[in-house]
Amino acid sequence: MFPHHREREQPIFSARAHVFQIDPTTKRNWIPASKHAVTVSFFYDANRNVYRIISVGGTKAIINCTVTPSMTFTKTSQKFGQWADSRANTVYGLGFATEQQLHQFLDKFKEVKDAARLAREKSQDKELANTALTIAAPQFSQSPPVMCVNGPEDKLFRSQSADITLSSEKERIKKMLSEGSICEMNLEAELFTLQDSNSKLVAALHEANANVEQWKKQLVAYQEETERLRDQVSELETHGGHGPSDLLKDELTQSLEELEALLKAKDEEIHILQSKKADYHEMEHDRNEAMHRLREMEMRNSDLERRIQNTEQNLGNSLEDRDRMDTEIQRAIEILDIKIFDLNDLRQSLVKLIDK
């Protein structure tokens, strides 16, 4: 039977890093898997007791690796580490912004690896216990009587056909659940990434707004200073003085040029901050879209759960019908045995009468 409520994979740790994969041809060079830093998350599946490392870039999964006890995360430089995935036949590399982030990821990798080892040991102990119980259990073999009776054979054939139909329906629903879980997991990872980027952009935007106000005040002060210096230069040119006045004029001209260059640099910074503000609005739109897709996926999962419940109910009814059919077949077989025994007695009695 399928569970009525299926727990989803939950993220337990996330970090930002640049993702690389080893070149499958040379086995030496690194190939970037993402153009910029992405979110790399550890996920835990409580139903299967499995840990996975997942990273989503755009609409595709960059990393989808199941953690096993044999994996080892190796620190190869101050901000870079790597591990091998034998199932995917590749080696993943992660480049972090700071050494502290690398150590945090390394500690979490060791923790998840130990948890995966304990989960495998428990699973192996359970399998050994089940094997021992199977070997110790007494073996009984039943050989039911074979009869050529059209009615019960036809019912038995229909019962087997019902089993095949139920098994195929069960496999189809399992496939649907698997596809829904993958889509939901990708959306959750994407939403987690967008939320992280959104928080950073909000903080940067607040800081930029504060800097813009400060720079505006400085810009006004620089403009006033520039106008004052220009007035002084004009006044000096009007008087047409020489000697010390020429030296003062050169100093004022140099100061004026420096202030104009500073004003130009501040204007460029303001334009950059305004473009970042536009990127923030675009990221907010992407986050809302991801939330909408996540709600649609939750609705699909609810629909799948309702369909699973209906299928379980139909499966239970079919099993009850099969048990009832088996009971009727057994009763028919017993009646036929009695009839055959009576006919055999009658045949022997007729033989005795004929002999007399």
Short mmCIF file of C-alpha atoms in Angstrom, two decimals:
data_model
loop_
_atom_site.label_atom_id
_atom_site.label_comp_id
_atom_site.label_asym_id
_atom_site.label_seq_id
_atom_site.Cartn_x
_atom_site.Cartn_y
_atom_site.Cartn_z
CA MET A 1 0.00 0.00 0.00
CA PHE A 2 1.10 3.56 -0.64
CA PRO A 3 1.33 6.05 2.26
CA HIS A 4 -1.43 8.59 2.48
CA HIS A 5 0.94 11.45 3.30
CA ARG A 6 4.38 11.46 1.68
CA GLU A 7 7.08 13.58 3.31
CA ARG A 8 9.10 15.69 0.92
CA GLU A 9 12.86 16.14 0.87
CA GLN A 10 13.90 18.96 3.15
CA PRO A 11 17.01 21.20 2.79
CA ILE A 12 19.27 20.94 5.87
CA PHE A 13 22.21 23.11 4.79
CA SER A 14 23.02 25.53 1.93
CA ALA A 15 26.06 27.45 0.74
CA ARG A 16 26.97 29.66 -2.22
CA ALA A 17 29.80 28.46 -4.45
CA HIS A 18 31.05 28.27 -8.02
CA VAL A 19 30.48 24.73 -9.36
CA PHE A 20 32.97 22.90 -11.59
CA GLN A 21 33.15 19.42 -13.15
CA ILE A 22 36.25 17.53 -14.21
CA ASP A 23 36.91 17.31 -17.95
CA PRO A 24 35.86 13.73 -18.91
CA THR A 25 38.50 13.66 -21.66
CA THR A 26 41.64 14.85 -19.91
CA LYS A 27 40.59 14.10 -16.30
CA ARG A 28 42.73 17.12 -15.31
CA ASN A 29 41.10 20.37 -16.33
CA TRP A 30 38.04 21.85 -14.63
CA ILE A 31 34.97 22.85 -16.66
CA PRO A 32 32.70 25.55 -15.11
CA ALA A 33 29.17 24.22 -14.59
CA SER A 34 27.76 27.66 -13.72
CA LYS A 35 28.53 31.18 -14.90
CA HIS A 36 28.27 32.59 -11.39
CA ALA A 37 27.98 31.39 -7.81
CA VAL A 38 24.92 29.19 -7.18
CA THR A 39 23.32 27.64 -4.10
CA VAL A 40 24.56 24.13 -3.22
CA SER A 41 22.21 22.39 -0.74
CA PHE A 42 22.11 19.19 1.30
CA PHE A 43 18.66 17.53 1.17
CA TYR A 44 17.34 14.73 3.42
CA ASP A 45 14.65 12.24 2.37
CA ALA A 46 13.04 10.90 5.57
CA ASN A 47 11.08 8.20 3.74
CA ARG A 48 14.11 6.55 2.13
CA ASN A 49 16.62 7.78 4.74
CA VAL A 50 18.82 9.20 1.95
CA TYR A 51 20.98 12.33 1.79
CA ARG A 52 21.58 14.19 -1.48
CA ILE A 53 23.61 17.21 -2.66
CA ILE A 54 21.63 19.30 -5.15
CA SER A 55 22.38 22.51 -7.02
CA VAL A 56 20.08 24.06 -9.63
CA GLY A 57 21.28 26.53 -12.25
CA GLY A 58 18.51 28.12 -14.27
CA THR A 59 16.14 25.30 -15.24
CA LYS A 60 18.54 22.34 -14.98
CA ALA A 61 20.18 20.48 -12.10
CA ILE A 62 23.95 21.10 -12.02
CA ILE A 63 24.53 18.67 -9.12
CA ASN A 64 22.29 15.73 -8.19
CA CYS A 65 24.48 13.46 -6.08
CA THR A 66 23.44 10.85 -3.49
CA VAL A 67 25.86 10.89 -0.53
CA THR A 68 27.42 7.48 0.24
CA PRO A 69 29.77 6.44 3.08
CA SER A 70 32.62 5.95 0.59
CA MET A 71 32.64 9.61 -0.55
CA THR A 72 35.29 12.05 0.70
CA PHE A 73 35.34 15.84 0.34
CA THR A 74 38.96 16.99 -0.09
CA LYS A 75 40.18 20.54 0.48
CA THR A 76 42.69 21.22 -2.32
CA SER A 77 43.31 24.94 -1.71
CA GLN A 78 42.31 27.74 0.65
CA LYS A 79 38.86 28.21 -0.94
CA PHE A 80 38.42 25.12 -3.16
CA GLY A 81 37.34 21.55 -2.47
CA GLN A 82 36.26 18.51 -4.48
CA TRP A 83 34.66 15.05 -4.24
CA ALA A 84 34.08 12.14 -6.65
CA ASP A 85 30.67 10.70 -7.58
CA SER A 86 31.16 7.16 -8.92
CA ARG A 87 27.51 6.83 -9.93
CA ALA A 88 27.69 9.89 -12.19
CA ASN A 89 31.29 9.00 -13.19
CA THR A 90 32.52 12.54 -12.53
CA VAL A 91 34.30 14.74 -10.00
CA TYR A 92 32.67 17.90 -8.64
CA GLY A 93 34.62 20.98 -7.54
CA LEU A 94 33.36 23.90 -5.44
CA GLY A 95 34.97 27.35 -5.20
CA PHE A 96 33.87 29.38 -2.17
CA ALA A 97 34.16 33.09 -1.47
CA THR A 98 35.87 32.58 1.91
CA GLU A 99 37.78 29.82 3.66
CA GLN A 100 35.20 29.84 6.46
CA GLN A 101 32.43 28.84 4.02
CA LEU A 102 34.62 25.99 2.74
CA HIS A 103 35.16 24.66 6.28
CA GLN A 104 31.42 24.88 7.02
CA PHE A 105 30.62 22.83 3.89
CA LEU A 106 33.40 20.34 4.74
CA ASP A 107 32.03 19.82 8.28
CA LYS A 108 28.48 19.34 6.97
CA PHE A 109 29.74 16.85 4.33
CA LYS A 110 31.43 14.77 7.06
CA GLU A 111 28.29 14.91 9.21
CA VAL A 112 26.02 13.80 6.33
CA LYS A 113 28.50 11.08 5.33
CA ASP A 114 28.45 9.62 8.87
CA ALA A 115 24.65 9.76 8.89
CA ALA A 116 24.55 7.91 5.55
CA ARG A 117 26.90 5.26 6.94
CA LEU A 118 24.68 4.71 10.00
CA ALA A 119 21.60 4.49 7.79
CA ARG A 120 23.26 1.85 5.59
CA GLU A 121 24.36 -0.19 8.63
CA LYS A 122 20.83 -0.16 10.02
CA SER A 123 19.46 -1.23 6.64
CA GLN A 124 21.97 -4.08 6.39
CA ASP A 125 21.18 -5.27 9.94
CA LYS A 126 17.47 -5.28 9.08
CA GLU A 127 18.10 -7.29 5.89
CA LEU A 128 20.22 -9.83 7.82
CA ALA A 129 17.49 -10.21 10.43
CA ASN A 130 14.85 -10.76 7.73
CA THR A 131 17.09 -13.31 6.00
CA ALA A 132 17.63 -15.19 9.24
CA LEU A 133 13.88 -15.31 9.91
CA THR A 134 13.25 -16.57 6.38
CA ILE A 135 15.82 -19.37 6.76
CA ALA A 136 14.54 -20.37 10.20
CA ALA A 137 10.87 -20.45 9.13
CA PRO A 138 9.47 -23.93 8.29
CA GLN A 139 8.89 -24.60 4.61
CA PHE A 140 5.59 -26.04 3.52
CA SER A 141 4.72 -27.03 -0.01
CA GLN A 142 1.22 -27.57 -1.11
CA SER A 143 0.26 -29.32 -4.30
CA PRO A 144 -3.39 -28.65 -4.88
CA PRO A 145 -5.33 -31.20 -6.90
CA VAL A 146 -5.37 -30.52 -10.64
CA MET A 147 -8.81 -30.70 -12.18
CA CYS A 148 -10.11 -29.90 -15.61
CA VAL A 149 -13.15 -27.93 -14.60
CA ASN A 150 -13.92 -24.98 -16.86
CA GLY A 151 -15.73 -22.83 -14.25
CA PRO A 152 -13.03 -22.57 -11.51
CA GLU A 153 -10.18 -22.37 -14.07
CA ASP A 154 -11.86 -19.40 -15.74
CA LYS A 155 -12.26 -17.64 -12.36
CA LEU A 156 -8.63 -18.33 -11.47
CA PHE A 157 -7.48 -16.87 -14.81
CA ARG A 158 -9.51 -13.71 -14.16
CA SER A 159 -7.96 -13.42 -10.68
CA GLN A 160 -4.44 -13.58 -12.13
CA SER A 161 -5.33 -10.97 -14.77
CA ALA A 162 -6.61 -8.67 -11.99
CA ASP A 163 -3.26 -9.06 -10.16
CA ILE A 164 -1.35 -8.05 -13.30
CA THR A 165 -3.60 -5.01 -13.84
CA LEU A 166 -3.19 -3.88 -10.21
CA SER A 167 0.59 -4.26 -10.40
CA SER A 168 0.82 -2.15 -13.57
CA GLU A 169 -1.39 0.52 -11.98
CA LYS A 170 0.82 0.55 -8.90
CA GLU A 171 3.99 1.01 -11.01
CA ARG A 172 2.37 3.84 -12.99
CA ILE A 173 1.44 5.73 -9.81
CA LYS A 174 4.95 5.23 -8.41
CA LYS A 175 6.37 6.79 -11.59
CA MET A 176 3.99 9.74 -11.32
CA LEU A 177 4.99 10.31 -7.69
CA SER A 178 8.69 10.17 -8.59
CA GLU A 179 8.29 12.75 -11.36
CA GLY A 180 6.28 15.04 -9.06
CA SER A 181 8.92 14.75 -6.32
CA ILE A 182 11.76 15.69 -8.72
CA CYS A 183 9.90 18.75 -10.05
CA GLU A 184 8.98 19.85 -6.54
CA MET A 185 12.55 19.40 -5.31
CA ASN A 186 13.92 21.51 -8.20
CA LEU A 187 11.39 24.26 -7.49
CA GLU A 188 12.25 24.26 -3.78
CA ALA A 189 15.96 24.56 -4.54
CA GLU A 190 15.27 27.34 -7.05
CA LEU A 191 13.04 29.17 -4.55
CA PHE A 192 15.68 28.81 -1.86
CA THR A 193 18.26 30.31 -4.25
CA LEU A 194 15.95 33.20 -5.18
CA GLN A 195 15.18 33.96 -1.54
CA ASP A 196 18.89 34.05 -0.72
CA SER A 197 19.63 36.34 -3.68
CA ASN A 198 16.61 38.49 -2.82
CA SER A 199 17.78 39.07 0.76
CA LYS A 200 21.25 40.04 -0.45
CA LEU A 201 19.84 42.39 -3.08
CA VAL A 202 17.54 44.04 -0.51
CA ALA A 203 20.49 44.66 1.82
CA ALA A 204 22.57 46.02 -1.08
CA LEU A 205 19.68 48.23 -2.18
CA HIS A 206 19.25 49.74 1.28
CA GLU A 207 22.97 50.40 1.49
CA ALA A 208 22.97 51.88 -2.01
CA ASN A 209 20.04 54.18 -1.17
CA ALA A 210 21.89 55.45 1.89
CA ASN A 211 25.05 56.02 -0.16
CA VAL A 212 23.08 57.78 -2.91
CA GLU A 213 21.67 60.30 -0.42
CA GLN A 214 25.13 60.94 0.98
CA TRP A 215 26.65 61.28 -2.48
CA LYS A 216 23.90 63.66 -3.56
CA LYS A 217 24.78 65.94 -0.67
CA GLN A 218 28.46 65.72 -1.57
CA LEU A 219 27.60 66.39 -5.22
CA VAL A 220 25.74 69.58 -4.30
CA ALA A 221 28.68 70.69 -2.17
CA TYR A 222 31.14 69.92 -4.99
CA GLN A 223 28.98 71.85 -7.47
CA GLU A 224 28.88 74.87 -5.18
CA GLU A 225 32.65 74.65 -4.73
CA THR A 226 33.11 74.38 -8.49
CA GLU A 227 30.98 77.45 -9.13
CA ARG A 228 32.91 79.39 -6.52
CA LEU A 229 36.24 78.41 -8.06
CA ARG A 230 34.99 79.31 -11.54
CA ASP A 231 33.95 82.71 -10.28
CA GLN A 232 37.40 83.20 -8.78
CA VAL A 233 39.06 82.13 -12.03
CA SER A 234 36.86 84.52 -14.02
CA GLU A 235 37.65 87.32 -11.62
CA LEU A 236 41.38 86.68 -11.93
CA GLU A 237 41.15 86.60 -15.72
CA THR A 238 39.28 89.89 -15.66
CA HIS A 239 41.96 91.59 -13.59
CA GLY A 240 44.67 90.11 -15.84
CA GLY A 241 47.21 89.93 -13.05
CA HIS A 242 50.63 88.22 -13.31
CA GLY A 243 53.19 86.67 -10.97
CA PRO A 244 51.59 85.24 -7.84
CA SER A 245 48.11 85.60 -9.40
CA ASP A 246 49.11 83.28 -12.29
CA LEU A 247 50.23 80.65 -9.78
CA LEU A 248 46.93 80.93 -7.92
CA LYS A 249 45.07 80.65 -11.20
CA ASP A 250 46.88 77.42 -12.08
CA GLU A 251 46.07 75.94 -8.67
CA LEU A 252 42.43 76.87 -9.01
CA THR A 253 42.25 75.41 -12.52
CA GLN A 254 43.80 72.13 -11.28
CA SER A 255 41.36 71.98 -8.35
CA LEU A 256 38.50 72.61 -10.74
CA GLU A 257 39.58 69.75 -13.02
CA GLU A 258 39.89 67.39 -10.04
CA LEU A 259 36.41 68.30 -8.83
CA GLU A 260 34.94 67.76 -12.31
CA ALA A 261 36.60 64.31 -12.52
CA LEU A 262 35.23 63.47 -9.06
CA LEU A 263 31.75 64.57 -10.12
CA LYS A 264 31.94 62.37 -13.21
CA ALA A 265 32.96 59.34 -11.09
CA LYS A 266 30.07 59.95 -8.68
CA ASP A 267 27.61 60.15 -11.59
CA GLU A 268 28.85 56.79 -12.87
CA GLU A 269 28.40 55.22 -9.41
CA ILE A 270 24.84 56.56 -9.26
CA HIS A 271 24.07 55.01 -12.66
CA ILE A 272 25.48 51.67 -11.47
CA LEU A 273 23.30 51.75 -8.34
CA GLN A 274 20.23 52.54 -10.42
CA SER A 275 20.94 49.52 -12.67
CA LYS A 276 21.27 47.32 -9.56
CA LYS A 277 17.87 48.58 -8.44
CA ALA A 278 16.39 47.41 -11.77
CA ASP A 279 18.02 43.98 -11.23
CA TYR A 280 16.38 43.80 -7.83
CA HIS A 281 12.93 44.35 -9.33
CA GLU A 282 13.62 41.61 -11.91
CA MET A 283 14.71 39.21 -9.15
CA GLU A 284 11.54 40.02 -7.20
CA HIS A 285 9.49 39.12 -10.30
CA ASP A 286 11.37 35.79 -10.65
CA ARG A 287 10.76 35.01 -6.98
CA ASN A 288 7.01 35.63 -7.33
CA GLU A 289 6.93 33.42 -10.41
CA ALA A 290 8.76 30.63 -8.56
CA MET A 291 6.29 30.90 -5.67
CA HIS A 292 3.41 30.58 -8.14
CA ARG A 293 5.00 27.49 -9.72
CA LEU A 294 5.57 25.98 -6.28
CA ARG A 295 1.89 26.47 -5.36
CA GLU A 296 0.87 24.80 -8.63
CA MET A 297 3.17 21.87 -7.84
CA GLU A 298 1.64 21.53 -4.36
CA MET A 299 -1.81 21.41 -5.95
CA ARG A 300 -0.60 18.68 -8.32
CA ASN A 301 0.78 16.73 -5.37
CA SER A 302 -2.55 17.02 -3.55
CA ASP A 303 -4.31 15.71 -6.65
CA LEU A 304 -1.85 12.82 -6.85
CA GLU A 305 -2.48 11.96 -3.19
CA ARG A 306 -6.24 11.90 -3.80
CA ARG A 307 -5.74 9.64 -6.80
CA ILE A 308 -3.50 7.37 -4.72
CA GLN A 309 -6.16 7.10 -2.04
CA ASN A 310 -8.77 6.18 -4.66
CA THR A 311 -6.42 3.60 -6.16
CA GLU A 312 -5.72 2.13 -2.72
CA GLN A 313 -9.46 1.83 -2.12
CA ASN A 314 -9.96 0.16 -5.51
CA LEU A 315 -7.03 -2.12 -4.81
CA GLY A 316 -8.53 -3.13 -1.45
CA ASN A 317 -11.87 -3.87 -3.08
CA SER A 318 -10.18 -5.93 -5.77
CA LEU A 319 -8.28 -7.92 -3.15
CA GLU A 320 -11.52 -8.59 -1.27
CA ASP A 321 -13.17 -9.75 -4.51
CA ARG A 322 -10.22 -12.02 -5.22
CA ASP A 323 -10.35 -13.53 -1.72
CA ARG A 324 -14.08 -14.10 -2.13
CA MET A 325 -13.48 -15.67 -5.54
CA ASP A 326 -10.77 -17.93 -4.08
CA THR A 327 -13.23 -19.05 -1.39
CA GLU A 328 -15.86 -19.88 -4.00
CA ILE A 329 -13.30 -21.79 -6.06
CA GLN A 330 -12.23 -23.81 -3.02
CA ARG A 331 -15.86 -24.59 -2.18
CA ALA A 332 -16.50 -25.69 -5.78
CA ILE A 333 -13.43 -27.92 -5.66
CA GLU A 334 -14.62 -29.56 -2.44
CA ILE A 335 -18.07 -30.15 -3.93
CA LEU A 336 -16.51 -31.65 -7.05
CA ASP A 337 -14.34 -33.93 -4.90
CA ILE A 338 -17.46 -35.20 -3.11
CA LYS A 339 -19.28 -35.71 -6.41
CA ILE A 340 -16.33 -37.58 -7.89
CA PHE A 341 -16.12 -39.78 -4.80
CA ASP A 342 -19.86 -40.54 -5.03
CA LEU A 343 -19.56 -41.36 -8.73
CA ASN A 344 -16.65 -43.64 -7.98
CA ASP A 345 -18.73 -45.50 -5.37
CA LEU A 346 -21.61 -45.75 -7.82
CA ARG A 347 -19.31 -47.10 -10.53
CA GLN A 348 -17.96 -49.78 -8.17
CA SER A 349 -21.49 -50.72 -7.14
CA LEU A 350 -22.53 -51.06 -10.79
CA VAL A 351 -19.47 -53.20 -11.51
CA LYS A 352 -20.41 -55.55 -8.66
CA LEU A 353 -23.96 -55.78 -9.91
CA ILE A 354 -22.81 -56.60 -13.41
CA ASP A 355 -20.43 -59.27 -12.12
CA LYS A 356 -23.25 -60.95 -10.23
#
